[in-house]
PDB file of C-alpha atoms in Angstrom:
ATOM      1  CA  MET A   1      12.849   4.680 -24.870  1.00 70.00           C
ATOM      2  CA  PRO A   2      11.400   3.990 -21.775  1.00 82.00           C
ATOM      3  CA  VAL A   3       7.970   3.767 -20.750  1.00 85.00           C
ATOM      4  CA  TYR A   4       6.652   4.876 -17.452  1.00 89.00           C
ATOM      5  CA  ILE A   5       3.887   2.722 -15.431  1.00 92.00           C
ATOM      6  CA  TYR A   6       1.011   3.960 -13.689  1.00 92.00           C
ATOM      7  CA  HIS A   7      -2.083   3.004 -12.209  1.00 92.00           C
ATOM      8  CA  ASN A   8      -3.291  -0.392 -11.678  1.00 93.00           C
ATOM      9  CA  SER A   9       0.149  -1.763 -13.415  1.00 94.00           C
ATOM     10  CA  ALA A  10       1.954   0.722 -11.248  1.00 94.00           C
ATOM     11  CA  GLN A  11       0.283  -1.431  -8.132  1.00 94.00           C
ATOM     12  CA  SER A  12       0.722  -4.558  -9.199  1.00 93.00           C
ATOM     13  CA  LEU A  13       4.279  -4.348  -9.011  1.00 93.00           C
ATOM     14  CA  TRP A  14       4.190  -2.542  -6.128  1.00 94.00           C
ATOM     15  CA  ARG A  15       2.772  -5.809  -4.552  1.00 92.00           C
ATOM     16  CA  SER A  16       4.395  -8.246  -5.977  1.00 90.00           C
ATOM     17  CA  THR A  17       7.046 -10.237  -4.179  1.00 81.00           C
ATOM     18  CA  ARG A  18       9.905  -7.912  -6.037  1.00 83.00           C
ATOM     19  CA  ALA A  19       9.011  -4.930  -4.201  1.00 83.00           C
ATOM     20  CA  ARG A  20      11.295  -5.350  -1.976  1.00 81.00           C
ATOM     21  CA  ASP A  21      14.014  -4.713  -4.426  1.00 85.00           C
ATOM     22  CA  TYR A  22      12.331  -2.212  -6.324  1.00 87.00           C
ATOM     23  CA  VAL A  23      12.306   0.197  -3.217  1.00 85.00           C
ATOM     24  CA  ARG A  24      16.010  -0.100  -2.979  1.00 87.00           C
ATOM     25  CA  PHE A  25      16.018   1.124  -6.580  1.00 88.00           C
ATOM     26  CA  PRO A  26      17.522   5.018  -6.993  1.00 85.00           C
ATOM     27  CA  ARG A  27      14.402   7.485  -8.310  1.00 88.00           C
ATOM     28  CA  ILE A  28      15.077   9.414 -11.693  1.00 84.00           C
ATOM     29  CA  ALA A  29      15.221  13.325 -10.335  1.00 79.00           C
ATOM     30  CA  ASP A  30      13.148  14.278 -14.269  1.00 70.00           C
ATOM     31  CA  SER A  31      10.135  13.062 -14.000  1.00 70.00           C
ATOM     32  CA  ARG A  32       8.704  14.009 -17.537  1.00 72.00           C
ATOM     33  CA  PRO A  33       7.369  10.531 -19.283  1.00 72.00           C
ATOM     34  CA  ALA A  34       9.450  11.525 -22.283  1.00 66.00           C
ATOM     35  CA  ASN A  35      11.597   9.661 -24.640  1.00 60.00           C
ATOM     36  CA  LEU A  36       8.820   7.409 -25.083  1.00 62.00           C
ATOM     37  CA  PRO A  37       9.000   4.462 -28.053  1.00 62.00           C
ATOM     38  CA  HIS A  38       7.587   6.457 -31.131  1.00 60.00           C
ATOM     39  CA  SER A  39       4.878   3.561 -31.957  1.00 64.00           C
ATOM     40  CA  TYR A  40       3.444   0.766 -30.493  1.00 63.00           C
ATOM     41  CA  ARG A  41       4.999  -1.546 -32.418  1.00 67.00           C
ATOM     42  CA  ALA A  42       8.307  -0.141 -31.218  1.00 66.00           C
ATOM     43  CA  LEU A  43       7.349  -1.620 -27.361  1.00 68.00           C
ATOM     44  CA  PHE A  44       7.399  -5.542 -28.923  1.00 65.00           C
ATOM     45  CA  SER A  45      10.281  -4.657 -31.687  1.00 64.00           C
ATOM     46  CA  GLN A  46      12.281  -3.388 -28.249  1.00 71.00           C
ATOM     47  CA  GLY A  47      10.638  -6.373 -26.470  1.00 76.00           C
ATOM     48  CA  ILE A  48       9.650  -3.749 -24.004  1.00 78.00           C
ATOM     49  CA  LEU A  49       6.910  -5.269 -22.582  1.00 80.00           C
ATOM     50  CA  SER A  50       8.311  -8.805 -22.538  1.00 80.00           C
ATOM     51  CA  THR A  51      10.805  -7.477 -19.636  1.00 82.00           C
ATOM     52  CA  THR A  52      10.616  -9.581 -16.404  1.00 81.00           C
ATOM     53  CA  ALA A  53       9.600  -6.877 -14.726  1.00 82.00           C
ATOM     54  CA  LEU A  54       6.276  -6.444 -17.479  1.00 87.00           C
ATOM     55  CA  ARG A  55       5.845 -10.311 -18.516  1.00 85.00           C
ATOM     56  CA  ALA A  56       3.770 -11.153 -15.741  1.00 83.00           C
ATOM     57  CA  LEU A  57       1.433  -8.003 -15.348  1.00 88.00           C
ATOM     58  CA  PRO A  58      -2.335  -8.223 -16.366  1.00 88.00           C
ATOM     59  CA  ARG A  59      -3.339  -6.697 -19.587  1.00 89.00           C
ATOM     60  CA  PRO A  60      -3.706  -3.644 -21.082  1.00 92.00           C
ATOM     61  CA  VAL A  61      -0.594  -2.314 -19.193  1.00 91.00           C
ATOM     62  CA  ASP A  62      -1.182   0.892 -17.602  1.00 92.00           C
ATOM     63  CA  ILE A  63       1.157   3.463 -18.821  1.00 90.00           C
ATOM     64  CA  ILE A  64       1.620   7.494 -18.291  1.00 88.00           C
ATOM     65  CA  VAL A  65       2.174   9.523 -21.299  1.00 85.00           C
ATOM     66  CA  GLU A  66       3.039  13.579 -21.357  1.00 81.00           C
ATOM     67  CA  LYS A  67       0.155  14.753 -23.807  1.00 81.00           C
ATOM     68  CA  ASP A  68      -2.512  13.141 -26.689  1.00 81.00           C
ATOM     69  CA  SER A  69       0.166  12.860 -29.127  1.00 79.00           C
ATOM     70  CA  ASP A  70       2.209  10.784 -27.253  1.00 77.00           C
ATOM     71  CA  ARG A  71      -0.448   8.343 -26.785  1.00 81.00           C
ATOM     72  CA  LEU A  72       0.346   4.664 -28.323  1.00 79.00           C
ATOM     73  CA  TYR A  73      -2.621   2.697 -29.119  1.00 80.00           C
ATOM     74  CA  GLY A  74      -2.851  -0.979 -28.831  1.00 80.00           C
ATOM     75  CA  LYS A  75      -4.505  -4.065 -27.236  1.00 84.00           C
ATOM     76  CA  GLN A  76      -1.903  -4.713 -24.988  1.00 87.00           C
ATOM     77  CA  ILE A  77      -1.211  -0.796 -23.036  1.00 87.00           C
ATOM     78  CA  ARG A  78      -3.790   1.731 -22.188  1.00 90.00           C
ATOM     79  CA  ASN A  79      -2.863   5.218 -21.897  1.00 88.00           C
ATOM     80  CA  HIS A  80      -3.063   7.903 -19.057  1.00 87.00           C
ATOM     81  CA  VAL A  81      -2.541  11.682 -19.961  1.00 87.00           C
ATOM     82  CA  TRP A  82      -0.960  14.026 -17.235  1.00 86.00           C
ATOM     83  CA  MET A  83      -0.871  17.210 -18.307  1.00 82.00           C
ATOM     84  CA  ARG A  84       0.619  18.713 -15.103  1.00 83.00           C
ATOM     85  CA  GLN A  85       3.571  19.054 -13.654  1.00 85.00           C
ATOM     86  CA  ILE A  86       5.261  15.756 -11.930  1.00 88.00           C
ATOM     87  CA  PRO A  87       7.277  16.254  -8.872  1.00 90.00           C
ATOM     88  CA  GLU A  88      10.421  14.984  -9.131  1.00 89.00           C
ATOM     89  CA  ARG A  89      11.640  11.900  -8.098  1.00 90.00           C
ATOM     90  CA  SER A  90       8.192  10.552  -8.976  1.00 92.00           C
ATOM     91  CA  PHE A  91       9.885   6.835 -10.634  1.00 93.00           C
ATOM     92  CA  VAL A  92      12.091   4.463 -10.009  1.00 92.00           C
ATOM     93  CA  THR A  93      14.281   2.760 -13.012  1.00 90.00           C
ATOM     94  CA  ILE A  94      13.495  -0.444 -12.299  1.00 89.00           C
ATOM     95  CA  GLU A  95      14.926  -2.131 -15.800  1.00 87.00           C
ATOM     96  CA  PRO A  96      16.902  -0.415 -18.366  1.00 85.00           C
ATOM     97  CA  SER A  97      13.434   0.749 -20.303  1.00 84.00           C
ATOM     98  CA  VAL A  98      11.087   0.251 -17.769  1.00 88.00           C
ATOM     99  CA  ARG A  99       9.941   3.370 -14.987  1.00 89.00           C
ATOM    100  CA  LEU A 100       7.585   2.746 -12.276  1.00 93.00           C
ATOM    101  CA  SER A 101       5.749   5.220 -10.799  1.00 94.00           C
ATOM    102  CA  THR A 102       6.621   5.306  -6.548  1.00 94.00           C
ATOM    103  CA  PRO A 103       4.424   4.154  -3.589  1.00 95.00           C
ATOM    104  CA  GLU A 104       3.563   7.711  -3.438  1.00 96.00           C
ATOM    105  CA  PHE A 105       2.619   8.966  -6.952  1.00 95.00           C
ATOM    106  CA  THR A 106       0.807   5.591  -7.243  1.00 96.00           C
ATOM    107  CA  TYR A 107      -1.036   6.934  -4.113  1.00 96.00           C
ATOM    108  CA  LEU A 108      -2.096   9.539  -6.083  1.00 96.00           C
ATOM    109  CA  GLN A 109      -3.233   7.793  -8.732  1.00 95.00           C
ATOM    110  CA  MET A 110      -5.510   5.394  -6.904  1.00 95.00           C
ATOM    111  CA  ALA A 111      -7.244   7.985  -5.211  1.00 95.00           C
ATOM    112  CA  THR A 112      -8.906   8.651  -8.692  1.00 92.00           C
ATOM    113  CA  VAL A 113     -10.419   5.239  -9.006  1.00 92.00           C
ATOM    114  CA  ILE A 114     -11.185   3.870  -5.340  1.00 92.00           C
ATOM    115  CA  SER A 115     -13.490   5.067  -2.280  1.00 92.00           C
ATOM    116  CA  LEU A 116     -12.026   6.657   0.436  1.00 93.00           C
ATOM    117  CA  PRO A 117     -12.019   3.658   2.448  1.00 93.00           C
ATOM    118  CA  ARG A 118     -10.161   1.264  -0.007  1.00 93.00           C
ATOM    119  CA  LEU A 119      -7.682   4.148  -0.420  1.00 95.00           C
ATOM    120  CA  ALA A 120      -7.009   4.549   3.481  1.00 94.00           C
ATOM    121  CA  SER A 121      -6.903   0.746   3.557  1.00 93.00           C
ATOM    122  CA  TYR A 122      -4.174   0.825   1.021  1.00 94.00           C
ATOM    123  CA  ALA A 123      -2.454   3.974   2.404  1.00 95.00           C
ATOM    124  CA  CYS A 124      -1.949   1.573   5.513  1.00 93.00           C
ATOM    125  CA  GLU A 125      -1.043  -1.425   3.239  1.00 93.00           C
ATOM    126  CA  ILE A 126       2.295   1.146   1.070  1.00 94.00           C
ATOM    127  CA  VAL A 127       3.013   2.602   4.733  1.00 93.00           C
ATOM    128  CA  GLU A 128       3.276  -1.305   6.372  1.00 89.00           C
ATOM    129  CA  GLY A 129       4.130  -4.588   6.187  1.00 86.00           C
ATOM    130  CA  TYR A 130       2.489  -6.441   3.716  1.00 90.00           C
ATOM    131  CA  SER A 131       0.891  -6.184   0.541  1.00 90.00           C
ATOM    132  CA  LEU A 132      -2.220  -7.831  -0.796  1.00 89.00           C
ATOM    133  CA  ASN A 133      -1.172 -11.194  -3.705  1.00 86.00           C
ATOM    134  CA  GLN A 134      -3.344 -10.963  -6.642  1.00 79.00           C
ATOM    135  CA  GLY A 135      -6.676 -11.228  -6.246  1.00 76.00           C
ATOM    136  CA  GLY A 136      -6.628  -9.435  -2.223  1.00 75.00           C
ATOM    137  CA  ARG A 137      -7.617 -12.818  -0.658  1.00 78.00           C
ATOM    138  CA  SER A 138      -4.164 -13.461   0.562  1.00 85.00           C
ATOM    139  CA  PHE A 139      -0.913 -11.543   1.669  1.00 90.00           C
ATOM    140  CA  HIS A 140       2.397 -11.435   1.676  1.00 89.00           C
ATOM    141  CA  ALA A 141       5.313  -9.672   3.927  1.00 89.00           C
ATOM    142  CA  ARG A 142       7.860  -7.526   3.019  1.00 90.00           C
ATOM    143  CA  PRO A 143       9.225  -3.892   4.410  1.00 90.00           C
ATOM    144  CA  PRO A 144       6.890  -0.720   3.940  1.00 92.00           C
ATOM    145  CA  LEU A 145       6.991   0.637   0.702  1.00 93.00           C
ATOM    146  CA  THR A 146       7.167   4.312   2.316  1.00 94.00           C
ATOM    147  CA  ASN A 147       5.529   6.490   4.950  1.00 93.00           C
ATOM    148  CA  LEU A 148       3.057   9.372   6.399  1.00 93.00           C
ATOM    149  CA  GLY A 149       5.893  11.401   6.811  1.00 92.00           C
ATOM    150  CA  LEU A 150       6.720  11.041   3.142  1.00 94.00           C
ATOM    151  CA  LEU A 151       3.472  10.685   1.846  1.00 95.00           C
ATOM    152  CA  ALA A 152       1.813  14.119   2.854  1.00 94.00           C
ATOM    153  CA  PRO A 153       5.043  16.200   1.518  1.00 95.00           C
ATOM    154  CA  TYR A 154       4.618  14.318  -1.812  1.00 95.00           C
ATOM    155  CA  LEU A 155       0.888  15.320  -2.156  1.00 95.00           C
ATOM    156  CA  SER A 156       1.698  19.104  -0.893  1.00 94.00           C
ATOM    157  CA  LYS A 157       3.931  19.506  -4.224  1.00 93.00           C
ATOM    158  CA  CYS A 158       0.865  18.176  -6.314  1.00 92.00           C
ATOM    159  CA  ALA A 159      -1.870  20.916  -5.490  1.00 89.00           C
ATOM    160  CA  GLY A 160      -4.767  20.962  -7.918  1.00 89.00           C
ATOM    161  CA  ALA A 161      -3.571  17.657  -9.527  1.00 90.00           C
ATOM    162  CA  ARG A 162      -6.850  15.260  -9.948  1.00 90.00           C
ATOM    163  CA  GLY A 163      -7.684  13.277  -6.568  1.00 92.00           C
ATOM    164  CA  VAL A 164      -4.951  15.376  -4.460  1.00 94.00           C
ATOM    165  CA  CYS A 165      -7.749  16.639  -1.880  1.00 93.00           C
ATOM    166  CA  GLY A 166      -9.248  12.993  -1.264  1.00 93.00           C
ATOM    167  CA  ALA A 167      -5.302  11.389  -0.885  1.00 95.00           C
ATOM    168  CA  ARG A 168      -4.722  14.331   1.992  1.00 94.00           C
ATOM    169  CA  LYS A 169      -7.779  13.675   3.577  1.00 92.00           C
ATOM    170  CA  THR A 170      -7.649   9.651   3.527  1.00 92.00           C
ATOM    171  CA  LEU A 171      -3.858  10.129   5.003  1.00 92.00           C
ATOM    172  CA  SER A 172      -5.568  11.729   8.637  1.00 90.00           C
ATOM    173  CA  TYR A 173      -7.320   7.959   8.794  1.00 92.00           C
ATOM    174  CA  ALA A 174      -4.072   5.577   8.157  1.00 91.00           C
ATOM    175  CA  VAL A 175      -1.944   4.083  10.610  1.00 88.00           C
ATOM    176  CA  GLU A 176       1.239   2.451  10.574  1.00 88.00           C
ATOM    177  CA  GLY A 177       2.873  -0.734  12.117  1.00 84.00           C
ATOM    178  CA  PHE A 178       0.315  -3.656  11.168  1.00 84.00           C
ATOM    179  CA  ARG A 179       1.566  -6.734   9.758  1.00 83.00           C
ATOM    180  CA  SER A 180      -1.396  -7.626   8.563  1.00 84.00           C
ATOM    181  CA  PRO A 181      -4.707  -6.587   6.470  1.00 87.00           C
ATOM    182  CA  ALA A 182      -6.717  -7.809   9.288  1.00 85.00           C
ATOM    183  CA  GLY A 183      -5.295  -5.205  11.781  1.00 86.00           C
ATOM    184  CA  THR A 184      -6.014  -2.453   9.344  1.00 90.00           C
ATOM    185  CA  SER A 185      -9.417  -3.842   8.550  1.00 89.00           C
ATOM    186  CA  LEU A 186     -10.403  -3.237  11.502  1.00 89.00           C
ATOM    187  CA  ALA A 187      -8.569  -0.134  13.392  1.00 91.00           C
ATOM    188  CA  LEU A 188     -10.546   1.349  10.009  1.00 93.00           C
ATOM    189  CA  LEU A 189     -14.018   0.139  10.653  1.00 91.00           C
ATOM    190  CA  LEU A 190     -13.665   1.704  14.246  1.00 92.00           C
ATOM    191  CA  THR A 191     -12.196   4.722  13.243  1.00 93.00           C
ATOM    192  CA  LEU A 192     -13.193   6.382   9.729  1.00 94.00           C
ATOM    193  CA  PRO A 193     -16.235   8.569   9.955  1.00 93.00           C
ATOM    194  CA  ALA A 194     -19.459   6.839  10.190  1.00 92.00           C
ATOM    195  CA  ARG A 195     -20.346   8.820   6.487  1.00 92.00           C
ATOM    196  CA  LEU A 196     -17.544   6.208   5.768  1.00 91.00           C
ATOM    197  CA  GLY A 197     -18.882   3.299   7.335  1.00 90.00           C
ATOM    198  CA  GLY A 198     -16.601   2.939  10.285  1.00 92.00           C
ATOM    199  CA  TYR A 199     -17.743   3.996  14.042  1.00 92.00           C
ATOM    200  CA  GLY A 200     -16.309   7.463  14.612  1.00 93.00           C
ATOM    201  CA  LEU A 201     -13.265   6.487  17.058  1.00 92.00           C
ATOM    202  CA  PRO A 202     -10.576   8.670  17.713  1.00 92.00           C
ATOM    203  CA  THR A 203      -7.459   7.482  15.241  1.00 90.00           C
ATOM    204  CA  CYS A 204      -5.297   4.614  17.713  1.00 91.00           C
ATOM    205  CA  ALA A 205      -1.889   3.405  17.744  1.00 89.00           C
ATOM    206  CA  SER A 206      -0.608  -0.063  15.985  1.00 88.00           C
ATOM    207  CA  ASN A 207       1.059  -2.508  18.459  1.00 84.00           C
ATOM    208  CA  HIS A 208       1.193  -0.382  21.123  1.00 86.00           C
ATOM    209  CA  ARG A 209       3.885  -0.931  23.933  1.00 87.00           C
ATOM    210  CA  ILE A 210       2.586  -1.780  27.231  1.00 84.00           C
ATOM    211  CA  ASP A 211       4.715  -2.548  29.776  1.00 86.00           C
ATOM    212  CA  LEU A 212       3.949  -5.810  32.394  1.00 84.00           C
ATOM    213  CA  ALA A 213       4.231  -6.162  36.193  1.00 84.00           C
ATOM    214  CA  GLU A 214       7.858  -7.986  37.391  1.00 85.00           C
ATOM    215  CA  SER A 215       6.120 -10.837  38.034  1.00 83.00           C
ATOM    216  CA  TRP A 216       4.239 -11.171  34.934  1.00 80.00           C
ATOM    217  CA  GLU A 217       7.752 -10.354  32.851  1.00 80.00           C
ATOM    218  CA  ARG A 218       9.432 -12.915  35.099  1.00 84.00           C
ATOM    219  CA  TYR A 219       7.262 -15.385  33.858  1.00 82.00           C
ATOM    220  CA  LEU A 220       7.003 -14.768  29.523  1.00 80.00           C
ATOM    221  CA  ARG A 221      10.586 -13.307  30.181  1.00 85.00           C
ATOM    222  CA  THR A 222       9.462 -10.667  28.104  1.00 85.00           C
ATOM    223  CA  PRO A 223       9.525  -7.043  29.888  1.00 88.00           C
ATOM    224  CA  TYR A 224       6.400  -6.098  27.690  1.00 86.00           C
ATOM    225  CA  LEU A 225       3.366  -6.914  25.457  1.00 84.00           C
ATOM    226  CA  PRO A 226       2.021  -5.535  22.162  1.00 85.00           C
ATOM    227  CA  ALA A 227      -1.428  -5.133  21.686  1.00 85.00           C
ATOM    228  CA  ASP A 228      -2.894  -4.984  18.648  1.00 86.00           C
ATOM    229  CA  LEU A 229      -5.011  -1.589  19.274  1.00 89.00           C
ATOM    230  CA  ALA A 230      -4.607   0.770  21.207  1.00 90.00           C
ATOM    231  CA  TRP A 231      -5.876   4.222  22.438  1.00 91.00           C
ATOM    232  CA  PRO A 232      -2.930   5.394  24.822  1.00 88.00           C
ATOM    233  CA  THR A 233      -5.075   8.793  26.197  1.00 88.00           C
ATOM    234  CA  GLU A 234      -7.961   6.825  26.966  1.00 87.00           C
ATOM    235  CA  MET A 235      -5.874   3.789  28.402  1.00 87.00           C
ATOM    236  CA  VAL A 236      -7.729   1.415  26.292  1.00 88.00           C
ATOM    237  CA  ALA A 237      -6.503  -1.666  24.154  1.00 86.00           C
ATOM    238  CA  MET A 238      -7.898  -3.788  21.738  1.00 85.00           C
ATOM    239  CA  GLU A 239      -6.679  -7.394  20.807  1.00 80.00           C
ATOM    240  CA  TYR A 240      -8.600  -8.816  18.092  1.00 76.00           C
ATOM    241  CA  ASP A 241      -9.082 -12.811  16.329  1.00 67.00           C
ATOM    242  CA  ASN A 242     -10.288 -14.847  13.923  1.00 48.00           C
ATOM    243  CA  ILE A 243     -14.057 -13.270  13.960  1.00 46.00           C
ATOM    244  CA  VAL A 244     -12.042 -10.120  11.978  1.00 44.00           C
ATOM    245  CA  ARG A 245     -12.360 -12.240   9.053  1.00 45.00           C
ATOM    246  CA  GLN A 246     -15.780 -12.519   8.707  1.00 39.00           C
ATOM    247  CA  ARG A 247     -17.142  -9.608   9.815  1.00 44.00           C
ATOM    248  CA  VAL A 248     -14.615  -6.759   9.603  1.00 42.00           C
ATOM    249  CA  ALA A 249     -12.464  -7.184   5.886  1.00 42.00           C
ATOM    250  CA  PRO A 250     -14.774  -8.379   3.533  1.00 44.00           C
ATOM    251  CA  PRO A 251     -17.110  -4.367   3.956  1.00 43.00           C
ATOM    252  CA  LEU A 252     -13.466  -2.993   3.144  1.00 44.00           C
ATOM    253  CA  GLY A 253     -12.655  -5.179   0.407  1.00 46.00           C
ATOM    254  CA  VAL A 254      -9.927  -7.249   2.172  1.00 44.00           C
ATOM    255  CA  THR A 255     -10.395 -11.100   3.183  1.00 44.00           C
ATOM    256  CA  PRO A 256      -6.829 -12.048   5.369  1.00 43.00           C
ATOM    257  CA  PRO A 257      -6.611 -15.625   5.951  1.00 43.00           C
ATOM    258  CA  LEU A 258      -7.228 -17.238   9.146  1.00 44.00           C
ATOM    259  CA  ARG A 259      -4.872 -17.609  11.978  1.00 44.00           C
ATOM    260  CA  THR A 260      -4.512 -20.931  12.269  1.00 41.00           C
ATOM    261  CA  GLY A 261      -2.221 -22.851  15.053  1.00 41.00           C
ATOM    262  CA  LEU A 262      -2.780 -23.542  18.861  1.00 38.00           C
ATOM    263  CA  PHE A 263       0.402 -21.258  19.498  1.00 37.00           C
ATOM    264  CA  ALA A 264      -1.669 -18.116  17.629  1.00 43.00           C
ATOM    265  CA  GLN A 265      -4.647 -18.723  18.911  1.00 44.00           C
ATOM    266  CA  ARG A 266      -2.949 -18.844  22.773  1.00 44.00           C
ATOM    267  CA  SER A 267      -1.117 -16.298  22.404  1.00 48.00           C
ATOM    268  CA  ASP A 268      -3.883 -14.108  21.632  1.00 53.00           C
ATOM    269  CA  ASP A 269      -6.182 -15.357  24.554  1.00 52.00           C
ATOM    270  CA  LEU A 270      -3.364 -14.886  26.495  1.00 49.00           C
ATOM    271  CA  ARG A 271      -2.220 -11.181  25.840  1.00 52.00           C
ATOM    272  CA  SER A 272      -6.299 -10.993  25.898  1.00 52.00           C
ATOM    273  CA  GLN A 273      -6.499 -11.606  29.444  1.00 52.00           C
ATOM    274  CA  LEU A 274      -3.075  -9.581  30.394  1.00 49.00           C
ATOM    275  CA  LEU A 275      -4.489  -6.667  28.718  1.00 50.00           C
ATOM    276  CA  GLY A 276      -8.188  -6.581  29.809  1.00 52.00           C
TER     277      GLY A 276
END
């Protein structure tokens, strides 16, 4: 009798350090939240809420149920009724009694409760190589959880679901390839439309490869440098520094840690000079 983890709880699990393991777990073909524990008391008698995956989750734990009569009433859980058909392979089995919404399904769920700029930031997060830690003031590296090529087809299977229109629209602002929230925040600030608080520039590329002249290649012992942000068609590249933390990240709800150290500063300065 498994529980199906949903919404904020699903987001918390995908942001945990165990997400690199979860992403490798098989996705189950049957995505109906059926065979639920028959009562709130059963969650405790079966030890479901004290499993390794759920023990550290903030309470209440968000679960999804198929109909109102399936609700489990108790202080430590919060029910969400999803009456529409859920696409196959929308959950992964992370423990015998725990099903976790996939990154794609979790993204759709978050589209119902957060603003479009924050949703765009979350889309970038799950397709890039980092996760925010609890509180959003730091982050840790991990492999991408999904990619834009999987998100778009998944949303097309959810036509009519709550939040799907905003989720689809937001994907057009997402950029793959950043390795920290600072790059994401700056890219969104520059490319989101003015009505969403951005400057309305075209979508940029992240860590764009710029080939070096032969003399610089010999000096730096590398054939190219990655530009933090680039608009290849317009032949524009941009490097950012720690000012992103103070002026860019807070409006988008992200406060990434400072890049510190002499090497990091010199690396940024050198790339800025070469790309300028």
